[in-house]
Amino acid sequence: MIVSTYVIFPSFPAFRRLTAGDEQRYVATYRQVEPYADFSFNNLLIWLDMENDLEVSTRGDCLILRFTNVFEGRKSYTLLGVDGCDEAARSVFAFQGRHGIAHELSMVPECATREIRIRGNAEVVEDPASSDYVFDIAMALKMSDSSFARLRKENRAFWRRHDGRARLDVIDPSDTASQHLIFNRLDEWRRHGGGLRNDPDDMERRATERAFSLATVIGFECVGLWIDGKLVSFAVFHLPPQPGWAIVNHLKYDRGINGLFDATYHAVLGYLADKGLRFINLEQDLGIDGLRFHKNRLRPAGRLKRYTIRSP
């Protein structure tokens, strides 16, 4: 008989490493909130654990995470939960004070700020760069609103140019040959200038490598677009525990092909719609002007907001 164990996280101020075996316990909290991209279990192990130092603790019903923010090059603290987050925040600030650390929590989901706002114990500031872009799949596929006119025209033009030559297909992320193909294509696209301006340190490449190295541990899917038998773009996504949602982690493409990003995005939407999904989270823009412009151009249905909290 197999006996499943339900792990317990340490009580604050004790921390321990968060590992793949903690998924069940972590998801018990995560499923109670909106599907924030960085807080999905997949993204925790990829982005927040980039330096292999992601740690977890608890204060009441609230989770406290400590990790190295690779974009800022420093240790960060954040919260996840709905109830008890005000008490957890005050406990973290007291801990930070004892250790000479600035009183700050970053990337905090809106749901975790409600008690803090009501009690007025700290400064809560919206962080637009870390808020997730949410899209209604059916609306984005139809593109019937006048605001989609340009996207609709460009998408139709792409498929006319490549009629009968372009196809979307599933890629097995655990297959070694498929991994080699993807990374060879990434190298080729980068040599042609793809992503250099928005990602000079190639963090997306590091994150993609981590994702594929964990392909047999965490559940995610990959689809690719081929033109004349050549892979020209791919998307990596996973399904969080919140019903009807997908989180798109990476959408990489050959920038030398006109209209390819939008065509790939639209094809992925169709694939997700066929799976019965209703919404996608396209993650944040990180304050990068190009990403912000392009994601707004796709007409988001809303945002999942995050905040920085500081103790006065």
PDB file of C-alpha atoms in Angstrom:
ATOM      1  CA  MET A   1       0.000   0.000   0.000  1.00  0.00           C
ATOM      2  CA  ILE A   2       1.277   3.472  -0.943  1.00  0.00           C
ATOM      3  CA  VAL A   3       0.863   6.021   1.804  1.00  0.00           C
ATOM      4  CA  SER A   4       0.865   9.643   0.681  1.00  0.00           C
ATOM      5  CA  THR A   5       2.372  12.166   3.031  1.00  0.00           C
ATOM      6  CA  TYR A   6       1.217  15.755   3.336  1.00  0.00           C
ATOM      7  CA  VAL A   7       4.250  17.885   4.030  1.00  0.00           C
ATOM      8  CA  ILE A   8       4.170  20.695   6.543  1.00  0.00           C
ATOM      9  CA  PHE A   9       6.027  23.938   6.014  1.00  0.00           C
ATOM     10  CA  PRO A  10       7.954  25.406   8.956  1.00  0.00           C
ATOM     11  CA  SER A  11       6.472  28.213  11.030  1.00  0.00           C
ATOM     12  CA  PHE A  12       8.006  31.650  10.593  1.00  0.00           C
ATOM     13  CA  PRO A  13      10.768  32.703  11.157  1.00  0.00           C
ATOM     14  CA  ALA A  14      12.063  29.240  10.211  1.00  0.00           C
ATOM     15  CA  PHE A  15      12.490  28.600   6.471  1.00  0.00           C
ATOM     16  CA  ARG A  16      13.351  25.578   4.368  1.00  0.00           C
ATOM     17  CA  ARG A  17      13.944  24.946   0.682  1.00  0.00           C
ATOM     18  CA  LEU A  18      10.871  24.507  -1.468  1.00  0.00           C
ATOM     19  CA  THR A  19      11.187  21.352  -3.582  1.00  0.00           C
ATOM     20  CA  ALA A  20       9.199  19.492  -6.224  1.00  0.00           C
ATOM     21  CA  GLY A  21       7.818  17.220  -3.492  1.00  0.00           C
ATOM     22  CA  ASP A  22       6.015  20.173  -1.900  1.00  0.00           C
ATOM     23  CA  GLU A  23       3.542  20.652  -4.731  1.00  0.00           C
ATOM     24  CA  GLN A  24       0.459  19.241  -2.979  1.00  0.00           C
ATOM     25  CA  ARG A  25       0.916  21.359   0.133  1.00  0.00           C
ATOM     26  CA  TYR A  26       1.750  24.507  -1.823  1.00  0.00           C
ATOM     27  CA  VAL A  27      -1.140  24.155  -4.267  1.00  0.00           C
ATOM     28  CA  ALA A  28      -3.572  23.863  -1.339  1.00  0.00           C
ATOM     29  CA  THR A  29      -2.916  27.567  -0.780  1.00  0.00           C
ATOM     30  CA  TYR A  30      -2.304  28.641  -4.376  1.00  0.00           C
ATOM     31  CA  ARG A  31      -5.609  27.268  -5.675  1.00  0.00           C
ATOM     32  CA  GLN A  32      -7.464  29.664  -3.330  1.00  0.00           C
ATOM     33  CA  VAL A  33      -6.194  32.742  -5.184  1.00  0.00           C
ATOM     34  CA  GLU A  34      -6.177  34.013  -8.746  1.00  0.00           C
ATOM     35  CA  PRO A  35      -3.724  32.224 -11.080  1.00  0.00           C
ATOM     36  CA  TYR A  36      -0.788  34.600 -10.731  1.00  0.00           C
ATOM     37  CA  ALA A  37       1.945  33.395 -13.067  1.00  0.00           C
ATOM     38  CA  ASP A  38       4.960  33.680 -10.783  1.00  0.00           C
ATOM     39  CA  PHE A  39       3.118  31.900  -7.979  1.00  0.00           C
ATOM     40  CA  SER A  40       2.166  28.827  -9.977  1.00  0.00           C
ATOM     41  CA  PHE A  41       4.199  25.863  -8.766  1.00  0.00           C
ATOM     42  CA  ASN A  42       5.858  25.553 -12.177  1.00  0.00           C
ATOM     43  CA  ASN A  43       7.088  29.124 -12.190  1.00  0.00           C
ATOM     44  CA  LEU A  44       8.262  28.953  -8.599  1.00  0.00           C
ATOM     45  CA  LEU A  45      10.682  26.178  -9.520  1.00  0.00           C
ATOM     46  CA  ILE A  46      11.763  27.959 -12.692  1.00  0.00           C
ATOM     47  CA  TRP A  47      11.875  31.714 -12.110  1.00  0.00           C
ATOM     48  CA  LEU A  48      11.849  32.209  -8.337  1.00  0.00           C
ATOM     49  CA  ASP A  49      14.312  29.356  -7.807  1.00  0.00           C
ATOM     50  CA  MET A  50      16.720  30.475 -10.529  1.00  0.00           C
ATOM     51  CA  GLU A  51      19.524  30.723  -7.953  1.00  0.00           C
ATOM     52  CA  ASN A  52      18.464  27.483  -6.215  1.00  0.00           C
ATOM     53  CA  ASP A  53      17.620  29.308  -3.000  1.00  0.00           C
ATOM     54  CA  LEU A  54      13.810  29.505  -2.922  1.00  0.00           C
ATOM     55  CA  GLU A  55      12.594  28.991   0.650  1.00  0.00           C
ATOM     56  CA  VAL A  56       9.167  28.752   2.245  1.00  0.00           C
ATOM     57  CA  SER A  57       7.699  29.461   5.653  1.00  0.00           C
ATOM     58  CA  THR A  58       4.212  29.958   7.109  1.00  0.00           C
ATOM     59  CA  ARG A  59       2.504  32.407   9.416  1.00  0.00           C
ATOM     60  CA  GLY A  60      -1.025  31.273  10.112  1.00  0.00           C
ATOM     61  CA  ASP A  61      -2.727  30.589   6.770  1.00  0.00           C
ATOM     62  CA  CYS A  62      -0.274  32.760   4.836  1.00  0.00           C
ATOM     63  CA  LEU A  63       2.802  31.469   2.994  1.00  0.00           C
ATOM     64  CA  ILE A  64       6.027  33.482   3.105  1.00  0.00           C
ATOM     65  CA  LEU A  65       8.546  32.998   0.299  1.00  0.00           C
ATOM     66  CA  ARG A  66      12.179  34.101   0.279  1.00  0.00           C
ATOM     67  CA  PHE A  67      14.264  33.998  -2.909  1.00  0.00           C
ATOM     68  CA  THR A  68      16.799  35.849  -5.022  1.00  0.00           C
ATOM     69  CA  ASN A  69      15.147  38.215  -7.465  1.00  0.00           C
ATOM     70  CA  VAL A  70      17.368  37.684 -10.502  1.00  0.00           C
ATOM     71  CA  PHE A  71      16.197  40.912 -12.118  1.00  0.00           C
ATOM     72  CA  GLU A  72      17.207  42.988  -9.101  1.00  0.00           C
ATOM     73  CA  GLY A  73      20.091  40.847  -7.849  1.00  0.00           C
ATOM     74  CA  ARG A  74      18.941  40.747  -4.228  1.00  0.00           C
ATOM     75  CA  LYS A  75      16.990  38.674  -1.746  1.00  0.00           C
ATOM     76  CA  SER A  76      13.260  39.305  -1.772  1.00  0.00           C
ATOM     77  CA  TYR A  77      10.341  38.344   0.431  1.00  0.00           C
ATOM     78  CA  THR A  78       6.745  37.920  -0.671  1.00  0.00           C
ATOM     79  CA  LEU A  79       3.406  36.592   0.619  1.00  0.00           C
ATOM     80  CA  LEU A  80       0.729  34.296  -0.737  1.00  0.00           C
ATOM     81  CA  GLY A  81      -2.674  33.792   0.812  1.00  0.00           C
ATOM     82  CA  VAL A  82      -5.981  35.432   1.609  1.00  0.00           C
ATOM     83  CA  ASP A  83      -6.344  35.340   5.396  1.00  0.00           C
ATOM     84  CA  GLY A  84      -3.765  36.326   7.988  1.00  0.00           C
ATOM     85  CA  CYS A  85      -1.522  38.234   5.584  1.00  0.00           C
ATOM     86  CA  ASP A  86      -1.484  41.395   7.707  1.00  0.00           C
ATOM     87  CA  GLU A  87      -0.053  39.463  10.652  1.00  0.00           C
ATOM     88  CA  ALA A  88       2.410  37.706   8.349  1.00  0.00           C
ATOM     89  CA  ALA A  89       3.580  41.018   6.885  1.00  0.00           C
ATOM     90  CA  ARG A  90       4.162  42.506  10.341  1.00  0.00           C
ATOM     91  CA  SER A  91       6.122  39.414  11.356  1.00  0.00           C
ATOM     92  CA  VAL A  92       8.336  39.672   8.265  1.00  0.00           C
ATOM     93  CA  PHE A  93       8.973  43.373   8.873  1.00  0.00           C
ATOM     94  CA  ALA A  94       9.988  42.647  12.476  1.00  0.00           C
ATOM     95  CA  PHE A  95      12.333  39.892  11.266  1.00  0.00           C
ATOM     96  CA  GLN A  96      13.837  42.175   8.623  1.00  0.00           C
ATOM     97  CA  GLY A  97      14.365  44.870  11.227  1.00  0.00           C
ATOM     98  CA  ARG A  98      16.245  42.497  13.526  1.00  0.00           C
ATOM     99  CA  HIS A  99      18.544  41.521  10.640  1.00  0.00           C
ATOM    100  CA  GLY A 100      19.145  45.004   9.258  1.00  0.00           C
ATOM    101  CA  ILE A 101      17.083  44.374   6.129  1.00  0.00           C
ATOM    102  CA  ALA A 102      14.845  47.003   4.524  1.00  0.00           C
ATOM    103  CA  HIS A 103      11.198  46.508   5.520  1.00  0.00           C
ATOM    104  CA  GLU A 104       9.806  45.412   2.167  1.00  0.00           C
ATOM    105  CA  LEU A 105       7.657  42.726   0.561  1.00  0.00           C
ATOM    106  CA  SER A 106       7.635  42.577  -3.244  1.00  0.00           C
ATOM    107  CA  MET A 107       5.422  41.063  -5.960  1.00  0.00           C
ATOM    108  CA  VAL A 108       2.565  40.627  -3.453  1.00  0.00           C
ATOM    109  CA  PRO A 109      -0.739  39.528  -5.090  1.00  0.00           C
ATOM    110  CA  GLU A 110      -3.681  41.842  -4.562  1.00  0.00           C
ATOM    111  CA  CYS A 111      -5.580  39.217  -2.553  1.00  0.00           C
ATOM    112  CA  ALA A 112      -2.820  39.241   0.067  1.00  0.00           C
ATOM    113  CA  THR A 113      -2.987  43.022   0.507  1.00  0.00           C
ATOM    114  CA  ARG A 114      -6.643  43.385   1.512  1.00  0.00           C
ATOM    115  CA  GLU A 115      -6.229  42.985   5.270  1.00  0.00           C
ATOM    116  CA  ILE A 116      -3.103  45.145   5.182  1.00  0.00           C
ATOM    117  CA  ARG A 117      -4.996  47.944   3.425  1.00  0.00           C
ATOM    118  CA  ILE A 118      -7.904  47.778   5.864  1.00  0.00           C
ATOM    119  CA  ARG A 119      -5.681  47.981   8.930  1.00  0.00           C
ATOM    120  CA  GLY A 120      -3.383  50.610   7.454  1.00  0.00           C
ATOM    121  CA  ASN A 121      -0.242  49.196   9.012  1.00  0.00           C
ATOM    122  CA  ALA A 122       1.941  49.609   5.931  1.00  0.00           C
ATOM    123  CA  GLU A 123       2.361  51.427   2.633  1.00  0.00           C
ATOM    124  CA  VAL A 124       0.899  49.433  -0.271  1.00  0.00           C
ATOM    125  CA  VAL A 125       2.080  50.547  -3.725  1.00  0.00           C
ATOM    126  CA  GLU A 126       0.972  49.002  -7.005  1.00  0.00           C
ATOM    127  CA  ASP A 127       3.790  47.559  -9.128  1.00  0.00           C
ATOM    128  CA  PRO A 128       2.520  47.686 -12.727  1.00  0.00           C
ATOM    129  CA  ALA A 129       5.673  46.005 -14.071  1.00  0.00           C
ATOM    130  CA  SER A 130       4.880  42.790 -12.182  1.00  0.00           C
ATOM    131  CA  SER A 131       1.131  42.644 -12.873  1.00  0.00           C
ATOM    132  CA  ASP A 132      -0.037  39.812 -15.140  1.00  0.00           C
ATOM    133  CA  TYR A 133      -1.875  40.350 -18.428  1.00  0.00           C
ATOM    134  CA  VAL A 134      -5.104  38.319 -18.709  1.00  0.00           C
ATOM    135  CA  PHE A 135      -6.818  37.510 -22.005  1.00  0.00           C
ATOM    136  CA  ASP A 136     -10.259  36.095 -22.741  1.00  0.00           C
ATOM    137  CA  ILE A 137      -9.555  33.294 -25.224  1.00  0.00           C
ATOM    138  CA  ALA A 138     -12.918  33.396 -27.038  1.00  0.00           C
ATOM    139  CA  MET A 139     -12.816  37.189 -27.403  1.00  0.00           C
ATOM    140  CA  ALA A 140      -9.210  37.172 -28.587  1.00  0.00           C
ATOM    141  CA  LEU A 141      -9.944  34.430 -31.127  1.00  0.00           C
ATOM    142  CA  LYS A 142     -12.965  36.192 -32.616  1.00  0.00           C
ATOM    143  CA  MET A 143     -11.226  39.572 -32.874  1.00  0.00           C
ATOM    144  CA  SER A 144     -14.650  40.994 -33.727  1.00  0.00           C
ATOM    145  CA  ASP A 145     -14.285  44.276 -31.854  1.00  0.00           C
ATOM    146  CA  SER A 146     -13.007  47.247 -33.866  1.00  0.00           C
ATOM    147  CA  SER A 147      -9.991  47.493 -31.561  1.00  0.00           C
ATOM    148  CA  PHE A 148      -8.762  44.214 -33.081  1.00  0.00           C
ATOM    149  CA  ALA A 149      -8.942  45.486 -36.684  1.00  0.00           C
ATOM    150  CA  ARG A 150      -5.190  45.707 -37.231  1.00  0.00           C
ATOM    151  CA  LEU A 151      -4.465  42.359 -35.571  1.00  0.00           C
ATOM    152  CA  ARG A 152      -7.240  40.720 -37.570  1.00  0.00           C
ATOM    153  CA  LYS A 153      -5.890  42.084 -40.848  1.00  0.00           C
ATOM    154  CA  GLU A 154      -2.277  41.096 -40.124  1.00  0.00           C
ATOM    155  CA  ASN A 155      -3.229  37.601 -38.938  1.00  0.00           C
ATOM    156  CA  ARG A 156      -5.276  36.913 -42.054  1.00  0.00           C
ATOM    157  CA  ALA A 157      -2.440  38.191 -44.238  1.00  0.00           C
ATOM    158  CA  PHE A 158       0.037  35.843 -42.545  1.00  0.00           C
ATOM    159  CA  TRP A 159      -2.075  32.750 -43.125  1.00  0.00           C
ATOM    160  CA  ARG A 160      -2.730  33.746 -46.743  1.00  0.00           C
ATOM    161  CA  ARG A 161       1.018  34.090 -47.341  1.00  0.00           C
ATOM    162  CA  HIS A 162       1.688  30.693 -45.795  1.00  0.00           C
ATOM    163  CA  ASP A 163      -1.474  28.882 -46.876  1.00  0.00           C
ATOM    164  CA  GLY A 164      -0.917  25.127 -46.798  1.00  0.00           C
ATOM    165  CA  ARG A 165       2.682  25.573 -45.638  1.00  0.00           C
ATOM    166  CA  ALA A 166       2.255  26.416 -41.946  1.00  0.00           C
ATOM    167  CA  ARG A 167       1.049  24.072 -39.239  1.00  0.00           C
ATOM    168  CA  LEU A 168       0.869  23.986 -35.452  1.00  0.00           C
ATOM    169  CA  ASP A 169       1.921  20.743 -33.787  1.00  0.00           C
ATOM    170  CA  VAL A 170       2.616  19.371 -30.321  1.00  0.00           C
ATOM    171  CA  ILE A 171       6.217  19.075 -29.111  1.00  0.00           C
ATOM    172  CA  ASP A 172       7.133  16.569 -26.420  1.00  0.00           C
ATOM    173  CA  PRO A 173       9.140  18.653 -23.895  1.00  0.00           C
ATOM    174  CA  SER A 174      10.765  15.557 -22.396  1.00  0.00           C
ATOM    175  CA  ASP A 175      12.081  14.313 -25.754  1.00  0.00           C
ATOM    176  CA  THR A 176      15.830  14.931 -26.078  1.00  0.00           C
ATOM    177  CA  ALA A 177      15.730  15.460 -29.843  1.00  0.00           C
ATOM    178  CA  SER A 178      12.928  18.018 -29.471  1.00  0.00           C
ATOM    179  CA  GLN A 179      14.914  19.847 -26.790  1.00  0.00           C
ATOM    180  CA  HIS A 180      17.969  20.010 -29.037  1.00  0.00           C
ATOM    181  CA  LEU A 181      15.846  21.359 -31.882  1.00  0.00           C
ATOM    182  CA  ILE A 182      14.330  24.076 -29.696  1.00  0.00           C
ATOM    183  CA  PHE A 183      17.630  25.275 -28.268  1.00  0.00           C
ATOM    184  CA  ASN A 184      19.330  25.211 -31.654  1.00  0.00           C
ATOM    185  CA  ARG A 185      16.541  27.383 -33.013  1.00  0.00           C
ATOM    186  CA  LEU A 186      16.783  29.728 -30.006  1.00  0.00           C
ATOM    187  CA  ASP A 187      20.498  30.163 -30.640  1.00  0.00           C
ATOM    188  CA  GLU A 188      19.868  30.887 -34.296  1.00  0.00           C
ATOM    189  CA  TRP A 189      17.134  33.440 -33.555  1.00  0.00           C
ATOM    190  CA  ARG A 190      19.306  35.169 -30.977  1.00  0.00           C
ATOM    191  CA  ARG A 191      22.218  35.442 -33.420  1.00  0.00           C
ATOM    192  CA  HIS A 192      19.805  37.264 -35.698  1.00  0.00           C
ATOM    193  CA  GLY A 193      19.075  39.774 -32.910  1.00  0.00           C
ATOM    194  CA  GLY A 194      15.936  38.241 -31.475  1.00  0.00           C
ATOM    195  CA  GLY A 195      15.328  39.437 -27.905  1.00  0.00           C
ATOM    196  CA  LEU A 196      18.696  41.120 -27.394  1.00  0.00           C
ATOM    197  CA  ARG A 197      17.235  44.516 -26.597  1.00  0.00           C
ATOM    198  CA  ASN A 198      14.579  43.282 -24.156  1.00  0.00           C
ATOM    199  CA  ASP A 199      16.678  40.497 -22.611  1.00  0.00           C
ATOM    200  CA  PRO A 200      20.394  41.319 -22.862  1.00  0.00           C
ATOM    201  CA  ASP A 201      21.305  38.822 -20.100  1.00  0.00           C
ATOM    202  CA  ASP A 202      19.364  36.033 -21.836  1.00  0.00           C
ATOM    203  CA  MET A 203      17.273  35.297 -18.735  1.00  0.00           C
ATOM    204  CA  GLU A 204      14.560  33.782 -20.921  1.00  0.00           C
ATOM    205  CA  ARG A 205      17.083  31.238 -22.212  1.00  0.00           C
ATOM    206  CA  ARG A 206      18.063  30.303 -18.649  1.00  0.00           C
ATOM    207  CA  ALA A 207      14.410  29.951 -17.656  1.00  0.00           C
ATOM    208  CA  THR A 208      13.612  27.871 -20.735  1.00  0.00           C
ATOM    209  CA  GLU A 209      16.528  25.558 -19.997  1.00  0.00           C
ATOM    210  CA  ARG A 210      15.315  25.124 -16.408  1.00  0.00           C
ATOM    211  CA  ALA A 211      11.796  24.364 -17.615  1.00  0.00           C
ATOM    212  CA  PHE A 212      12.908  21.653 -20.033  1.00  0.00           C
ATOM    213  CA  SER A 213      15.313  20.181 -17.475  1.00  0.00           C
ATOM    214  CA  LEU A 214      12.288  19.756 -15.180  1.00  0.00           C
ATOM    215  CA  ALA A 215      10.020  18.392 -17.915  1.00  0.00           C
ATOM    216  CA  THR A 216       9.564  15.048 -16.178  1.00  0.00           C
ATOM    217  CA  VAL A 217       8.988  16.700 -12.783  1.00  0.00           C
ATOM    218  CA  ILE A 218       6.561  19.534 -13.478  1.00  0.00           C
ATOM    219  CA  GLY A 219       3.687  19.382 -15.904  1.00  0.00           C
ATOM    220  CA  PHE A 220       3.832  21.703 -18.898  1.00  0.00           C
ATOM    221  CA  GLU A 221       3.070  21.555 -22.580  1.00  0.00           C
ATOM    222  CA  CYS A 222       4.784  22.824 -25.702  1.00  0.00           C
ATOM    223  CA  VAL A 223       3.505  23.471 -29.215  1.00  0.00           C
ATOM    224  CA  GLY A 224       5.414  24.689 -32.232  1.00  0.00           C
ATOM    225  CA  LEU A 225       4.635  26.344 -35.540  1.00  0.00           C
ATOM    226  CA  TRP A 226       6.366  24.946 -38.621  1.00  0.00           C
ATOM    227  CA  ILE A 227       6.608  26.568 -42.042  1.00  0.00           C
ATOM    228  CA  ASP A 228       7.723  24.299 -44.863  1.00  0.00           C
ATOM    229  CA  GLY A 229       8.785  21.734 -42.286  1.00  0.00           C
ATOM    230  CA  LYS A 230      10.990  24.144 -40.313  1.00  0.00           C
ATOM    231  CA  LEU A 231      10.280  25.135 -36.709  1.00  0.00           C
ATOM    232  CA  VAL A 232       9.826  28.922 -36.685  1.00  0.00           C
ATOM    233  CA  SER A 233       8.196  29.492 -33.278  1.00  0.00           C
ATOM    234  CA  PHE A 234       7.097  27.665 -30.149  1.00  0.00           C
ATOM    235  CA  ALA A 235       5.070  28.284 -27.014  1.00  0.00           C
ATOM    236  CA  VAL A 236       5.446  26.739 -23.568  1.00  0.00           C
ATOM    237  CA  PHE A 237       2.459  26.782 -21.240  1.00  0.00           C
ATOM    238  CA  HIS A 238       0.970  24.974 -18.262  1.00  0.00           C
ATOM    239  CA  LEU A 239      -2.439  24.592 -16.671  1.00  0.00           C
ATOM    240  CA  PRO A 240      -2.696  25.895 -13.099  1.00  0.00           C
ATOM    241  CA  PRO A 241      -5.161  24.340 -10.628  1.00  0.00           C
ATOM    242  CA  GLN A 242      -7.671  27.143 -11.233  1.00  0.00           C
ATOM    243  CA  PRO A 243     -10.215  25.713 -13.745  1.00  0.00           C
ATOM    244  CA  GLY A 244     -10.325  27.138 -17.257  1.00  0.00           C
ATOM    245  CA  TRP A 245      -6.908  28.812 -17.198  1.00  0.00           C
ATOM    246  CA  ALA A 246      -3.573  28.457 -18.969  1.00  0.00           C
ATOM    247  CA  ILE A 247      -0.358  30.304 -18.153  1.00  0.00           C
ATOM    248  CA  VAL A 248       1.877  30.938 -21.162  1.00  0.00           C
ATOM    249  CA  ASN A 249       5.492  30.941 -19.987  1.00  0.00           C
ATOM    250  CA  HIS A 250       7.384  31.423 -23.232  1.00  0.00           C
ATOM    251  CA  LEU A 251       6.488  32.342 -26.781  1.00  0.00           C
ATOM    252  CA  LYS A 252       9.660  32.470 -28.871  1.00  0.00           C
ATOM    253  CA  TYR A 253       9.846  33.044 -32.607  1.00  0.00           C
ATOM    254  CA  ASP A 254      11.958  33.949 -35.614  1.00  0.00           C
ATOM    255  CA  ARG A 255      11.766  37.743 -35.809  1.00  0.00           C
ATOM    256  CA  GLY A 256      12.718  37.632 -39.476  1.00  0.00           C
ATOM    257  CA  ILE A 257       9.240  36.352 -40.425  1.00  0.00           C
ATOM    258  CA  ASN A 258       6.677  39.121 -40.631  1.00  0.00           C
ATOM    259  CA  GLY A 259       3.573  38.656 -38.471  1.00  0.00           C
ATOM    260  CA  LEU A 260       4.857  35.431 -36.890  1.00  0.00           C
ATOM    261  CA  PHE A 261       4.374  36.357 -33.237  1.00  0.00           C
ATOM    262  CA  ASP A 262       0.713  37.275 -33.672  1.00  0.00           C
ATOM    263  CA  ALA A 263       0.063  34.237 -35.869  1.00  0.00           C
ATOM    264  CA  THR A 264       1.647  31.920 -33.289  1.00  0.00           C
ATOM    265  CA  TYR A 265      -0.288  33.571 -30.478  1.00  0.00           C
ATOM    266  CA  HIS A 266      -3.554  33.171 -32.378  1.00  0.00           C
ATOM    267  CA  ALA A 267      -2.804  29.521 -33.221  1.00  0.00           C
ATOM    268  CA  VAL A 268      -2.024  28.795 -29.558  1.00  0.00           C
ATOM    269  CA  LEU A 269      -5.320  30.425 -28.559  1.00  0.00           C
ATOM    270  CA  GLY A 270      -7.142  28.041 -30.888  1.00  0.00           C
ATOM    271  CA  TYR A 271      -5.281  25.076 -29.425  1.00  0.00           C
ATOM    272  CA  LEU A 272      -6.211  26.128 -25.879  1.00  0.00           C
ATOM    273  CA  ALA A 273      -9.827  26.792 -26.856  1.00  0.00           C
ATOM    274  CA  ASP A 274     -10.066  23.239 -28.206  1.00  0.00           C
ATOM    275  CA  LYS A 275      -8.985  22.060 -24.735  1.00  0.00           C
ATOM    276  CA  GLY A 276     -11.961  23.916 -23.239  1.00  0.00           C
ATOM    277  CA  LEU A 277      -9.936  26.722 -21.635  1.00  0.00           C
ATOM    278  CA  ARG A 278     -11.329  30.245 -21.194  1.00  0.00           C
ATOM    279  CA  PHE A 279      -8.485  32.493 -20.084  1.00  0.00           C
ATOM    280  CA  ILE A 280      -4.749  32.812 -20.533  1.00  0.00           C
ATOM    281  CA  ASN A 281      -2.224  34.607 -18.379  1.00  0.00           C
ATOM    282  CA  LEU A 282       0.572  36.087 -20.522  1.00  0.00           C
ATOM    283  CA  GLU A 283       2.627  37.057 -17.476  1.00  0.00           C
ATOM    284  CA  GLN A 284       4.013  40.535 -16.801  1.00  0.00           C
ATOM    285  CA  ASP A 285       5.936  43.097 -18.854  1.00  0.00           C
ATOM    286  CA  LEU A 286       8.771  43.650 -16.308  1.00  0.00           C
ATOM    287  CA  GLY A 287       8.650  47.366 -17.058  1.00  0.00           C
ATOM    288  CA  ILE A 288      10.061  46.784 -20.560  1.00  0.00           C
ATOM    289  CA  ASP A 289       8.480  49.265 -22.976  1.00  0.00           C
ATOM    290  CA  GLY A 290       8.437  46.868 -25.928  1.00  0.00           C
ATOM    291  CA  LEU A 291       6.728  44.108 -23.966  1.00  0.00           C
ATOM    292  CA  ARG A 292       4.209  46.539 -22.482  1.00  0.00           C
ATOM    293  CA  PHE A 293       3.335  47.940 -25.904  1.00  0.00           C
ATOM    294  CA  HIS A 294       2.935  44.534 -27.495  1.00  0.00           C
ATOM    295  CA  LYS A 295       0.861  42.973 -24.702  1.00  0.00           C
ATOM    296  CA  ASN A 296      -1.463  45.967 -24.598  1.00  0.00           C
ATOM    297  CA  ARG A 297      -1.739  45.761 -28.379  1.00  0.00           C
ATOM    298  CA  LEU A 298      -3.220  42.277 -27.941  1.00  0.00           C
ATOM    299  CA  ARG A 299      -6.094  43.864 -25.961  1.00  0.00           C
ATOM    300  CA  PRO A 300      -6.004  42.265 -22.483  1.00  0.00           C
ATOM    301  CA  ALA A 301      -9.299  41.624 -20.743  1.00  0.00           C
ATOM    302  CA  GLY A 302      -7.767  42.543 -17.374  1.00  0.00           C
ATOM    303  CA  ARG A 303      -4.745  42.446 -15.102  1.00  0.00           C
ATOM    304  CA  LEU A 304      -3.808  40.472 -12.007  1.00  0.00           C
ATOM    305  CA  LYS A 305      -2.220  43.232  -9.962  1.00  0.00           C
ATOM    306  CA  ARG A 306       0.719  42.939  -7.620  1.00  0.00           C
ATOM    307  CA  TYR A 307       2.120  45.305  -5.036  1.00  0.00           C
ATOM    308  CA  THR A 308       5.156  46.337  -3.054  1.00  0.00           C
ATOM    309  CA  ILE A 309       4.502  46.668   0.669  1.00  0.00           C
ATOM    310  CA  ARG A 310       6.743  48.724   2.936  1.00  0.00           C
ATOM    311  CA  SER A 311       6.610  49.304   6.645  1.00  0.00           C
ATOM    312  CA  PRO A 312       6.576  52.985   7.645  1.00  0.00           C
TER     313      PRO A 312
END
